[in-house]
CSV table of N, CA, C and O in Angstrom, one decimal:
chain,number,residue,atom,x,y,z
P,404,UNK,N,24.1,-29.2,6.5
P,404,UNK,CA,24.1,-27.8,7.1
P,404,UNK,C,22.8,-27.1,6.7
P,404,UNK,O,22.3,-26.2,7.5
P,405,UNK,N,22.3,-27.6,5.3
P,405,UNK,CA,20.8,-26.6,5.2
P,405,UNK,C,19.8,-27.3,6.2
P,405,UNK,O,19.3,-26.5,7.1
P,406,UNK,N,19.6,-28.1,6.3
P,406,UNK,CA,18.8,-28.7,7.7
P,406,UNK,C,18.9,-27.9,9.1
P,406,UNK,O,18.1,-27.2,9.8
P,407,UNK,N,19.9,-28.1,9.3
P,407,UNK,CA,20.6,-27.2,10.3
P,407,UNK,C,20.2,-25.9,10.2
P,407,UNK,O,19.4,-25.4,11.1
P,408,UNK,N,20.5,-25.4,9.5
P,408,UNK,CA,20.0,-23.8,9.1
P,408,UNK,C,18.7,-23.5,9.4
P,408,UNK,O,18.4,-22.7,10.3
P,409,UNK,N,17.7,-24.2,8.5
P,409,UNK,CA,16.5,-24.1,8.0
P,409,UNK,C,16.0,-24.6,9.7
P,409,UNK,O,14.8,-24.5,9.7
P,410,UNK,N,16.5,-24.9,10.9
P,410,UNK,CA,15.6,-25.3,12.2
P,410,UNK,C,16.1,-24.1,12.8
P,410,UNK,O,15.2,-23.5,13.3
P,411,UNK,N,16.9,-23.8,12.8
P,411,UNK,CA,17.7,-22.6,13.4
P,411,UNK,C,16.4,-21.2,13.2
P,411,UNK,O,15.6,-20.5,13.8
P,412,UNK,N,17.0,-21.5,11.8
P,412,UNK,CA,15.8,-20.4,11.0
P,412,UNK,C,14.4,-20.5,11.5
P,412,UNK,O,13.9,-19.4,11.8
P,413,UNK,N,13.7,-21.5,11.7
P,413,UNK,CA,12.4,-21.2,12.3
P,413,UNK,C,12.4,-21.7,13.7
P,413,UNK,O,11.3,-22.0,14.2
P,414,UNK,N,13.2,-21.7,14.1
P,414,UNK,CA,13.4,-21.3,15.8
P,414,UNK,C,13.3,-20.1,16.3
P,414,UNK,O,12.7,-19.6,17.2
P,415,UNK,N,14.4,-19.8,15.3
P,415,UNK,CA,14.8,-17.9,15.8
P,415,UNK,C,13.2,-17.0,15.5
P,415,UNK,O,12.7,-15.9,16.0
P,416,UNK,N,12.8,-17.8,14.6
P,416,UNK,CA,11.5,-17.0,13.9
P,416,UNK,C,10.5,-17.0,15.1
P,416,UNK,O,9.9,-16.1,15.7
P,417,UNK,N,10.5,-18.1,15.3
P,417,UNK,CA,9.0,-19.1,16.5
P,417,UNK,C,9.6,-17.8,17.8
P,417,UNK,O,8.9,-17.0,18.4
P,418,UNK,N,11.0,-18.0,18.0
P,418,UNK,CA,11.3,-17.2,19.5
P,418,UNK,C,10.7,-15.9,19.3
P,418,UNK,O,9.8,-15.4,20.1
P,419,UNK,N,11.0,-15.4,18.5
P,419,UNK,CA,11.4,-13.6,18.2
P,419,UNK,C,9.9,-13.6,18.1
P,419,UNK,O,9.5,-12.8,18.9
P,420,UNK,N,9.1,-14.1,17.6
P,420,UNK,CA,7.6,-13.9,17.3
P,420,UNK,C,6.8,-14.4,18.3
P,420,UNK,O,5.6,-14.2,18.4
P,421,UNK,N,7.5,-15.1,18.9
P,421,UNK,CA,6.3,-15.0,20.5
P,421,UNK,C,6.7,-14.4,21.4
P,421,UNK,O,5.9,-13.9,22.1
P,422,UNK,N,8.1,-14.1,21.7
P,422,UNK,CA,8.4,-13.0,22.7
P,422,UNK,C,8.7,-11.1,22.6
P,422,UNK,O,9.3,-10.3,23.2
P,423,UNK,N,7.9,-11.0,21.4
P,423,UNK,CA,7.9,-10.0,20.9
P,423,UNK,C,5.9,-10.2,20.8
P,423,UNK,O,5.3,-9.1,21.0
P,424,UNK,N,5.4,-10.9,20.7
P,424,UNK,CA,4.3,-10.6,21.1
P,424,UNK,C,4.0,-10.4,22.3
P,424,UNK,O,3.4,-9.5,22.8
P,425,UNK,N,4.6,-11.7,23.2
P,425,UNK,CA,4.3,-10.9,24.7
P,425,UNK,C,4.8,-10.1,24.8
P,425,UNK,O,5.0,-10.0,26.0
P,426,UNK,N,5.3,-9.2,24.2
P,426,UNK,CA,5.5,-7.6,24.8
P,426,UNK,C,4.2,-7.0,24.8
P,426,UNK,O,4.1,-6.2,25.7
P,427,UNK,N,3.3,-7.1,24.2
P,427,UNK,CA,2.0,-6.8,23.5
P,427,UNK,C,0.7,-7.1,24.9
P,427,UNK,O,-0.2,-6.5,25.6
P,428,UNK,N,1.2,-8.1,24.6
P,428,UNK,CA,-0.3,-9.2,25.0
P,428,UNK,C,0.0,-9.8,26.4
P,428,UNK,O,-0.9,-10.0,27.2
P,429,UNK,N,1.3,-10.0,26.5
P,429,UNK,CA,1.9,-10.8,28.4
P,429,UNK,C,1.0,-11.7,28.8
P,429,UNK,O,0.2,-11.7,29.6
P,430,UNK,N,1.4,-12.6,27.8
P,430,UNK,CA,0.8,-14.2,28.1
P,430,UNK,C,1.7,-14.7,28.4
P,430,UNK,O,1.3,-15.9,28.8
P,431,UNK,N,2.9,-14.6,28.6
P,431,UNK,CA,4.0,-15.4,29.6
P,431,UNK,C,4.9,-14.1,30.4
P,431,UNK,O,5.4,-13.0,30.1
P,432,UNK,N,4.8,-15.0,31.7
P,432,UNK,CA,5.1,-13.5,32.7
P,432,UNK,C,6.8,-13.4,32.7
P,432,UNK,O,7.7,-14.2,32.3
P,433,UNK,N,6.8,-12.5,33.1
P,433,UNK,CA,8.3,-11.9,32.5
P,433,UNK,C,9.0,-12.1,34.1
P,433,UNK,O,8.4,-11.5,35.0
P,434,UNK,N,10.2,-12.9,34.5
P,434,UNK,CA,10.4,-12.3,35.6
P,434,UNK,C,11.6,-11.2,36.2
P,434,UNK,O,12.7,-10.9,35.7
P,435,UNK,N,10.9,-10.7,37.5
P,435,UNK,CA,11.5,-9.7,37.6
P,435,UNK,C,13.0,-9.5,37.6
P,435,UNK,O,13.7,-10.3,38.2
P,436,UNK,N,13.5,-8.2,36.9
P,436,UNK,CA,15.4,-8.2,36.9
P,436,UNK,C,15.6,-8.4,38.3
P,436,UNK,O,14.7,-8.3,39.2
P,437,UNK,N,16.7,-8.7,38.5
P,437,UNK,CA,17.5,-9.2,39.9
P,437,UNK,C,18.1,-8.0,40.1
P,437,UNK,O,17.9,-7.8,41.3
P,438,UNK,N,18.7,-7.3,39.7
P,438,UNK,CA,20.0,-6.6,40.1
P,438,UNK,C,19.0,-4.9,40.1
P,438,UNK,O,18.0,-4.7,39.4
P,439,UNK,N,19.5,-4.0,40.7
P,439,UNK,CA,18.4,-2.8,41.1
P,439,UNK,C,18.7,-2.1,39.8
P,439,UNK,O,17.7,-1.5,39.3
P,440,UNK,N,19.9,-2.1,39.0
P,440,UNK,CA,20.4,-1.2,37.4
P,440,UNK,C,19.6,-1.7,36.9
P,440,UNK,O,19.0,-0.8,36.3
P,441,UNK,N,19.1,-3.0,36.8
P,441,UNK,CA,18.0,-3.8,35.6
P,441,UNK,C,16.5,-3.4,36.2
P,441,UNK,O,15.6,-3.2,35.5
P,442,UNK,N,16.5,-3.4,37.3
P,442,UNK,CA,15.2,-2.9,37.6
P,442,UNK,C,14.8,-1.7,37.0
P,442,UNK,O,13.8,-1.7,36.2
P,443,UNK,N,15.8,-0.4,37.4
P,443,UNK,CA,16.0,1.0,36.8
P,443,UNK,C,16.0,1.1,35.1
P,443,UNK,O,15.4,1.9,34.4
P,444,UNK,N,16.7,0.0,34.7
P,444,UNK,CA,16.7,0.1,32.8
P,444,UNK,C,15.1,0.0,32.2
P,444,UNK,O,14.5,0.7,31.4
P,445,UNK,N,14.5,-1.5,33.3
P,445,UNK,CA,13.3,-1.6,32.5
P,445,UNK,C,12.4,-0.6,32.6
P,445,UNK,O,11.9,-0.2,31.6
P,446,UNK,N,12.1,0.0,34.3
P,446,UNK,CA,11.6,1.2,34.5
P,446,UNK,C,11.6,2.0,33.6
P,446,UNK,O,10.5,2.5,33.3
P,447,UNK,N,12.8,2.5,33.0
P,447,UNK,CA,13.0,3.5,31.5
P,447,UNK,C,12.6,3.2,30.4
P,447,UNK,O,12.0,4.1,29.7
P,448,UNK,N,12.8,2.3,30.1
P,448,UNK,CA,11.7,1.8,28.7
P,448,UNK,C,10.5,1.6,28.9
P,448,UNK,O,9.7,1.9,28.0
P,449,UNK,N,10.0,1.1,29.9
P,449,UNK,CA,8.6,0.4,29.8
P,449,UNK,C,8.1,2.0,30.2
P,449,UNK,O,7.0,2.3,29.6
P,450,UNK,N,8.6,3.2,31.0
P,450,UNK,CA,7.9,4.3,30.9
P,450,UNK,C,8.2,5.0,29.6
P,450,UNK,O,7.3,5.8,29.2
P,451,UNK,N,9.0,4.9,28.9
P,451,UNK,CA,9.1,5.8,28.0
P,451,UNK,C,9.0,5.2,26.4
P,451,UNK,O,9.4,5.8,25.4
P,452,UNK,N,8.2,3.9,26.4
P,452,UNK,CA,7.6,3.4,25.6
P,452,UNK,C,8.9,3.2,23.8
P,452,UNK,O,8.8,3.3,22.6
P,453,UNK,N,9.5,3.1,24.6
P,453,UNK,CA,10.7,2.9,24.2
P,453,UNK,C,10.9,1.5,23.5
P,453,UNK,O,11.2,1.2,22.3
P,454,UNK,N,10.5,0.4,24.5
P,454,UNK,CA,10.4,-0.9,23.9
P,454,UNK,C,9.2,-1.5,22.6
P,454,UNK,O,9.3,-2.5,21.9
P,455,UNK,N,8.4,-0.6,22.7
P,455,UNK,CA,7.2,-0.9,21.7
P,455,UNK,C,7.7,-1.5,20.5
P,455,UNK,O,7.7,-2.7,20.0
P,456,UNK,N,8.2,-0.2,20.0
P,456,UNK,CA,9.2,-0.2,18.7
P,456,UNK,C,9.9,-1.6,18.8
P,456,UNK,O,9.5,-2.4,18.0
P,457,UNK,N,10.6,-1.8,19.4
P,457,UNK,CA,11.7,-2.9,19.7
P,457,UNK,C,10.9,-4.7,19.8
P,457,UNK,O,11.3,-5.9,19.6
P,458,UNK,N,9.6,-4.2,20.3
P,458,UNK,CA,8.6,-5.7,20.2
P,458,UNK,C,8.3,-6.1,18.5
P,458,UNK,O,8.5,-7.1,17.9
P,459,UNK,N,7.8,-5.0,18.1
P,459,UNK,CA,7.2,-4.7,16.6
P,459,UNK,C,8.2,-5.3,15.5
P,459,UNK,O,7.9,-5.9,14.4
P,460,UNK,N,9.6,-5.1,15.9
P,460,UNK,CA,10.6,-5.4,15.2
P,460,UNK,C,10.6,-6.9,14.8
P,460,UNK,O,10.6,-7.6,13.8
P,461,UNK,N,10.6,-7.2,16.7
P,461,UNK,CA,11.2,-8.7,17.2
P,461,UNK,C,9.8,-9.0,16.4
P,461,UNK,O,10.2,-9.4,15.2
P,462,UNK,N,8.4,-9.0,16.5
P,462,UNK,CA,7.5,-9.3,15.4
P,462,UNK,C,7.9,-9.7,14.0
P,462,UNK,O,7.8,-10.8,13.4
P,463,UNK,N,8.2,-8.6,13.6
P,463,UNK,CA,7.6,-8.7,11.9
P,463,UNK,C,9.5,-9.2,11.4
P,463,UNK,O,9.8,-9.3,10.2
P,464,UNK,N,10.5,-9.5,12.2
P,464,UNK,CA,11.6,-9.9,11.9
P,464,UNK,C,11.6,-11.3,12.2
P,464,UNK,O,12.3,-12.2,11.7
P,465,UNK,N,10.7,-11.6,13.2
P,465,UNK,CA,10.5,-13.8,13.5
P,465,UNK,C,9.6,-13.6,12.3
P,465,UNK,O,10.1,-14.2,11.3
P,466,UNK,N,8.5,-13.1,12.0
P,466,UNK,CA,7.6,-13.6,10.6
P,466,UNK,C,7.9,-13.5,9.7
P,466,UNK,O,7.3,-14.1,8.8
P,467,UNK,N,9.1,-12.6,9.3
P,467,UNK,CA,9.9,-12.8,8.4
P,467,UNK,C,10.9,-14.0,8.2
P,467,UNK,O,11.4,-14.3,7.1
P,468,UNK,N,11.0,-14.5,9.1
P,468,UNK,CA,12.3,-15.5,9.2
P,468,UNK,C,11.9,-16.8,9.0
P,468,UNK,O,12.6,-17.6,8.5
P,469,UNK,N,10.2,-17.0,9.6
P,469,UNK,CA,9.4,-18.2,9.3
P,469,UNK,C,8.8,-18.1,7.8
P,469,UNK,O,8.9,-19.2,7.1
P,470,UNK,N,8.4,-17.2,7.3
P,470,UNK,CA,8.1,-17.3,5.6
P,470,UNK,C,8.9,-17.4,5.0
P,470,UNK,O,8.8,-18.1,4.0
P,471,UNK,N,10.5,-16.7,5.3
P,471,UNK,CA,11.5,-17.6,4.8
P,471,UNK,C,11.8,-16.0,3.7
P,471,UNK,O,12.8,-15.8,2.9
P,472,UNK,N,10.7,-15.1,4.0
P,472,UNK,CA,11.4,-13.9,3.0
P,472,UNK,C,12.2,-12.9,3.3
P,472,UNK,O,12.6,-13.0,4.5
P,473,UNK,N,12.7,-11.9,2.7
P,473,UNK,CA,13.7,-11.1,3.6
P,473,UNK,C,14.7,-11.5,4.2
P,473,UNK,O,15.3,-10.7,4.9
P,474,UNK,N,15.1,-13.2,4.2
P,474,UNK,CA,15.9,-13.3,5.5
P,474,UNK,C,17.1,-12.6,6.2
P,474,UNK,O,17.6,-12.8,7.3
P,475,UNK,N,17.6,-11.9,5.1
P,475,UNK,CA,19.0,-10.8,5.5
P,475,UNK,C,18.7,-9.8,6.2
P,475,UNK,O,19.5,-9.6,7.2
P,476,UNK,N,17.3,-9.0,5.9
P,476,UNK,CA,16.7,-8.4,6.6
P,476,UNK,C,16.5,-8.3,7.8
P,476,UNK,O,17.2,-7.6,8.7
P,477,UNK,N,15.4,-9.3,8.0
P,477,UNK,CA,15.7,-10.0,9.3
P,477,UNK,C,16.4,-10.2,10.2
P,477,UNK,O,16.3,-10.0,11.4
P,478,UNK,N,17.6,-10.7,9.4
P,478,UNK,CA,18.7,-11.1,10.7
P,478,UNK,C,19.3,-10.0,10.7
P,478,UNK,O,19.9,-10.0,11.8
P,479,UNK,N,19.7,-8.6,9.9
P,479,UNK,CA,20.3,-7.5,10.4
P,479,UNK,C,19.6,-6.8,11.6
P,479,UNK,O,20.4,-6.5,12.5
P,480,UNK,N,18.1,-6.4,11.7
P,480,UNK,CA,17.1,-6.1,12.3
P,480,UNK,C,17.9,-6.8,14.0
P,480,UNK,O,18.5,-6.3,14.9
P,481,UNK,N,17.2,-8.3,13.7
P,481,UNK,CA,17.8,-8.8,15.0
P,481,UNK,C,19.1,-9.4,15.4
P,481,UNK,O,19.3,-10.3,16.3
P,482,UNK,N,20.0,-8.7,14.5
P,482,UNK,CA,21.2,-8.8,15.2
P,482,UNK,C,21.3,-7.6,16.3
P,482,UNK,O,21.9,-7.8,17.4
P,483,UNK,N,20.9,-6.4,16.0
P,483,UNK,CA,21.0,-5.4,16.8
P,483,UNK,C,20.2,-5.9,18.4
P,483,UNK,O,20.8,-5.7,19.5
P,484,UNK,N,18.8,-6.6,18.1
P,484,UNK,CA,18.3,-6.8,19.4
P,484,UNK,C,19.0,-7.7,19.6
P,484,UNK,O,19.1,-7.9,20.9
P,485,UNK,N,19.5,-8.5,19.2
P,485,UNK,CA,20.4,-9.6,20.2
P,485,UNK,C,21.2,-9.0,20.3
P,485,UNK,O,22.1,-9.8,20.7
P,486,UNK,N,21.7,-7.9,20.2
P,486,UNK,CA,23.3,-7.5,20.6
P,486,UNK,C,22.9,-6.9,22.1
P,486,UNK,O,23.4,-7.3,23.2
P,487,UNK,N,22.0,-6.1,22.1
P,487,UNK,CA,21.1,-5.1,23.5
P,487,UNK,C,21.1,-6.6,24.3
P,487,UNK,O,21.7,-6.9,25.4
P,488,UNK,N,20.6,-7.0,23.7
P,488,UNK,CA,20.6,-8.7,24.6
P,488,UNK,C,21.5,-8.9,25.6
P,488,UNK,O,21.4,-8.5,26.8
P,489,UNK,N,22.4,-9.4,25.0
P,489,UNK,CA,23.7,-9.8,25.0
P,489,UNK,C,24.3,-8.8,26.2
P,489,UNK,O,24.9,-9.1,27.3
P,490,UNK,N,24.0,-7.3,25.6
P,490,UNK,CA,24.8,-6.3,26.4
P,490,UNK,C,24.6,-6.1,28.1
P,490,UNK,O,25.3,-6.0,29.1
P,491,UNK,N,22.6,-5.9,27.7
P,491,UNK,CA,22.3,-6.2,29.0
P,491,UNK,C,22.4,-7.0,29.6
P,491,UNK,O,21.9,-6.9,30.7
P,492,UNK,N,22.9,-8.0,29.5
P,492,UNK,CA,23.1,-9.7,30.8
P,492,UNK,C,24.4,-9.6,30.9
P,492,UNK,O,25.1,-10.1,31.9
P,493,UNK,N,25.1,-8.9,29.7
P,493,UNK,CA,26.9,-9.3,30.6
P,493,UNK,C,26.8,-7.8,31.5
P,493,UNK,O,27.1,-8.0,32.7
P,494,UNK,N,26.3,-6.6,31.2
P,494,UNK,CA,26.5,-5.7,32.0
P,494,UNK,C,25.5,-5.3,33.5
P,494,UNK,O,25.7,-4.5,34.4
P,495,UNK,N,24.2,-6.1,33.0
P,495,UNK,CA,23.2,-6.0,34.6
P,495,UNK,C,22.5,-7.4,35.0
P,495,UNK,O,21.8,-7.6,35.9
P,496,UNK,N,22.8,-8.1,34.1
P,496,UNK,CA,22.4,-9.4,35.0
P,496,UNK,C,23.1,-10.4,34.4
P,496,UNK,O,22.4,-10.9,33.6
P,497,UNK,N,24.6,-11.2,34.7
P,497,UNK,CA,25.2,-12.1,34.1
P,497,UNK,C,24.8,-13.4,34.2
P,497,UNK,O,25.2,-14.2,33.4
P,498,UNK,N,23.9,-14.0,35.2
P,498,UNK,CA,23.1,-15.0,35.2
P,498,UNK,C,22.1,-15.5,34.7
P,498,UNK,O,21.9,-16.7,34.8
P,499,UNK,N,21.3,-14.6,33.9
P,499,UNK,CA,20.3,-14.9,32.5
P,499,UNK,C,20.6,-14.9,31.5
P,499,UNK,O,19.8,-14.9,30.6
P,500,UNK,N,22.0,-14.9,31.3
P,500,UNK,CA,22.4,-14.8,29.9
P,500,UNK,C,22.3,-16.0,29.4
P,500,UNK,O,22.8,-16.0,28.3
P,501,UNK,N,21.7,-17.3,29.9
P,501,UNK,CA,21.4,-18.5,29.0
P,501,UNK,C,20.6,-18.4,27.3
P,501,UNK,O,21.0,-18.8,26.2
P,502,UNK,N,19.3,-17.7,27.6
P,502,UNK,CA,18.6,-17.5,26.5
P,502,UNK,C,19.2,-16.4,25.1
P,502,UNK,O,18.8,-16.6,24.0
P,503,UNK,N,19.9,-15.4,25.4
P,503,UNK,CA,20.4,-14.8,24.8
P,503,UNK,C,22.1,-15.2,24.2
P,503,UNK,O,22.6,-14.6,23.3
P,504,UNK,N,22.6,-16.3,24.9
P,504,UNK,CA,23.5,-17.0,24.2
P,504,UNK,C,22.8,-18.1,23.4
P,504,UNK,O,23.3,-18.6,22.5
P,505,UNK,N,21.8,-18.3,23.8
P,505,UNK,CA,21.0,-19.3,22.6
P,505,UNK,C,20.9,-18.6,21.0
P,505,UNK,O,21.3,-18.9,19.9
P,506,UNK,N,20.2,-17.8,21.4
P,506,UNK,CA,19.8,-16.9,20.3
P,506,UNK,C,20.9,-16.3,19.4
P,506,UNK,O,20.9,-15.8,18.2
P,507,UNK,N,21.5,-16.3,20.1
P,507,UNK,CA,22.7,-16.1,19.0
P,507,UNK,C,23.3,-17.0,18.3
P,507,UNK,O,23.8,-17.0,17.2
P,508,UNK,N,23.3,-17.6,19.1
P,508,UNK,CA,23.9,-19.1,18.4
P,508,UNK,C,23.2,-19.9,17.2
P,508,UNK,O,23.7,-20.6,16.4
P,509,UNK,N,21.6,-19.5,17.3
P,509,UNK,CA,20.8,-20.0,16.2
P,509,UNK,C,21.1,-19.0,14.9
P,509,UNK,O,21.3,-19.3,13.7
P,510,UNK,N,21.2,-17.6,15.7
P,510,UNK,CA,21.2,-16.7,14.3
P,510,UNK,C,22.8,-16.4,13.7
P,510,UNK,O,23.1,-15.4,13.0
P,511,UNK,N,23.8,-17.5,14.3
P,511,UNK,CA,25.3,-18.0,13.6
P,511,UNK,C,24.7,-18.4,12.8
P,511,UNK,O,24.5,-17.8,11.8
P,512,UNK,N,24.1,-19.7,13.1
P,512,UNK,CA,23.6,-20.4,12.2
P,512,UNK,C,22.6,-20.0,11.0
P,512,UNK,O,22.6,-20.6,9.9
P,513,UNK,N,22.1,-19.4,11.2
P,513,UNK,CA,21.5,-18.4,10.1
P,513,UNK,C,22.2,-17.8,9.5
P,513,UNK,O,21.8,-17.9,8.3
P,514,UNK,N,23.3,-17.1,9.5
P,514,UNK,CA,23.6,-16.1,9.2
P,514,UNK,C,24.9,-17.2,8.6
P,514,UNK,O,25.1,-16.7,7.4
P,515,UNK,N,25.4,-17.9,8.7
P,515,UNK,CA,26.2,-18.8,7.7
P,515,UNK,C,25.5,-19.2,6.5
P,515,UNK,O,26.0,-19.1,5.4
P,516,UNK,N,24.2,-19.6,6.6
P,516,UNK,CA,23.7,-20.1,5.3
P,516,UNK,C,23.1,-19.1,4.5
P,516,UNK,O,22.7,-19.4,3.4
P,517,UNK,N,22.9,-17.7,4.8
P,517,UNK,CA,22.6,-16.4,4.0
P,517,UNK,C,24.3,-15.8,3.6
P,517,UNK,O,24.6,-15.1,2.6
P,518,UNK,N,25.1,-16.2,4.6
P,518,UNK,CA,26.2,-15.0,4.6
P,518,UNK,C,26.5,-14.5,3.2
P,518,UNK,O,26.9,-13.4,3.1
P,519,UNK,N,26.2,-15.3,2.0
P,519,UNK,CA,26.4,-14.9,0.2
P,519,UNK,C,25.6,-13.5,0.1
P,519,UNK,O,25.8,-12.6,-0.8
P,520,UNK,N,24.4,-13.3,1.5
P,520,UNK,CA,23.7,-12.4,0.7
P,520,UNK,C,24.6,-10.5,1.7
P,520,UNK,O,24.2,-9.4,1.7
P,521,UNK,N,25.8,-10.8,2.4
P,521,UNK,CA,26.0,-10.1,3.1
P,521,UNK,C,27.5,-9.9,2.9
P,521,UNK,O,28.2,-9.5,3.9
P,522,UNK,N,28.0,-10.2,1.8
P,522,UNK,CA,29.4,-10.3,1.3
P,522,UNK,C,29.7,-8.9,0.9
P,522,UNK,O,30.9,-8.6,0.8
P,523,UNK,N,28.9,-8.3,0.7
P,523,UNK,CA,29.2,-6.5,0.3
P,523,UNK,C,29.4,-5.7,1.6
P,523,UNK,O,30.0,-4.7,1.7
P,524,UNK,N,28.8,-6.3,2.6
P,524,UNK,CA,29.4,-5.5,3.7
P,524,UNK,C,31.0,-5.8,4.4
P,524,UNK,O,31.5,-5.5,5.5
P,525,UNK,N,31.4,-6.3,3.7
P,525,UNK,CA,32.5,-6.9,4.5
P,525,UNK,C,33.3,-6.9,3.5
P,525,UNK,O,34.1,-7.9,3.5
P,526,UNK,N,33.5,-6.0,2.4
P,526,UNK,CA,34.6,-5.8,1.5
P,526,UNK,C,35.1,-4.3,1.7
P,526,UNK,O,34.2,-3.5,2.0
P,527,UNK,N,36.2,-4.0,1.6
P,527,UNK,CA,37.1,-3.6,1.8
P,527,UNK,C,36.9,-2.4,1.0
P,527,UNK,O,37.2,-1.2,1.3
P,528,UNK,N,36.3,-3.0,-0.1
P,528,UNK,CA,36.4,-1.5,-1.0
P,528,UNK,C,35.1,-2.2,-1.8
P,528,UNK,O,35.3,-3.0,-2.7
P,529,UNK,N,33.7,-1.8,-1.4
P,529,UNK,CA,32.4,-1.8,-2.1
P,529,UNK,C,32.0,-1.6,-3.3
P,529,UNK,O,31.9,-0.4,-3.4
P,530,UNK,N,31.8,-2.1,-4.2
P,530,UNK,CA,31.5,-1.8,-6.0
P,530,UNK,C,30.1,-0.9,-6.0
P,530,UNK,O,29.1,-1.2,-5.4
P,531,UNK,N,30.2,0.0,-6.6
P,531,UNK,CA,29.4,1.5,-7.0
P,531,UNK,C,28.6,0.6,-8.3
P,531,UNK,O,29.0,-0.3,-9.0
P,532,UNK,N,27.2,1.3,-8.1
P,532,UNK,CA,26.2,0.9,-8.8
P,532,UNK,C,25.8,2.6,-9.0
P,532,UNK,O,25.5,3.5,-8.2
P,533,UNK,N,25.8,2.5,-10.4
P,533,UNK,CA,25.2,3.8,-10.8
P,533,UNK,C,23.9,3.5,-12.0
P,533,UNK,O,23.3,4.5,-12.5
């Protein structure tokens, strides 16, 4: 399973870190939404520079994931953009949702072999550090 993990892990890293640079740079062309709502969403971010932030993340959270530091970090960071992921393809375009079911499925996999570092969020009643 660490094998497993550890490809996962620099998968998710390799994805997130080149498709967060082509937000930047658009060395691989993006194609266009199908459905006219997806047309309208991107129109709103890409005018309102809204996505910048959201590239920078997908950045420095894949180079995180490939160095192998922070990795809790990380996958909290881009659990949220895969969630937007996720949200946008079941709610404006349900036919591209291939790549974004990928992506999650790598960062299960991730997020099983860290899960020790994420065991405090999921208790019931949190231990106080003073």
């Amino acid at each position: 399973m660490h094998l497993v993990a550890t490809i996962a892990r620099y998968l998710l890293g390799v994805l997130f870190t080149v498709f967060g640079l082509n937000g930047f740079f658009h060395f691989i062309p993006d194609p266009p939404p199908v459905t006219p709502l997806g047309i309208q969403y991107f129109q709103a971010i890409s005018a309102s520079h809204y996505i910048a932030p959201v590239f920078l993340l997908q950045v420095v959270a894949g180079l995180l994931l490939l160095a192998g530091r922070f990795v809790p970090l990380a996958l909290t960071v881009l659990s949220a953009i895969i969630f937007n992921i996720l949200v946008y393809h079941l709610t404006m375009d349900l036919k591209g949702i291939g790549p974004g079911l990928l992506v999650m499925v790598l960062w299960v996999l991730v997020f099983l072999a860290y899960r020790s570092s994420f065991r405090g969020l999921f208790s019931a009643t949190p231990s106080r550090r003073v």
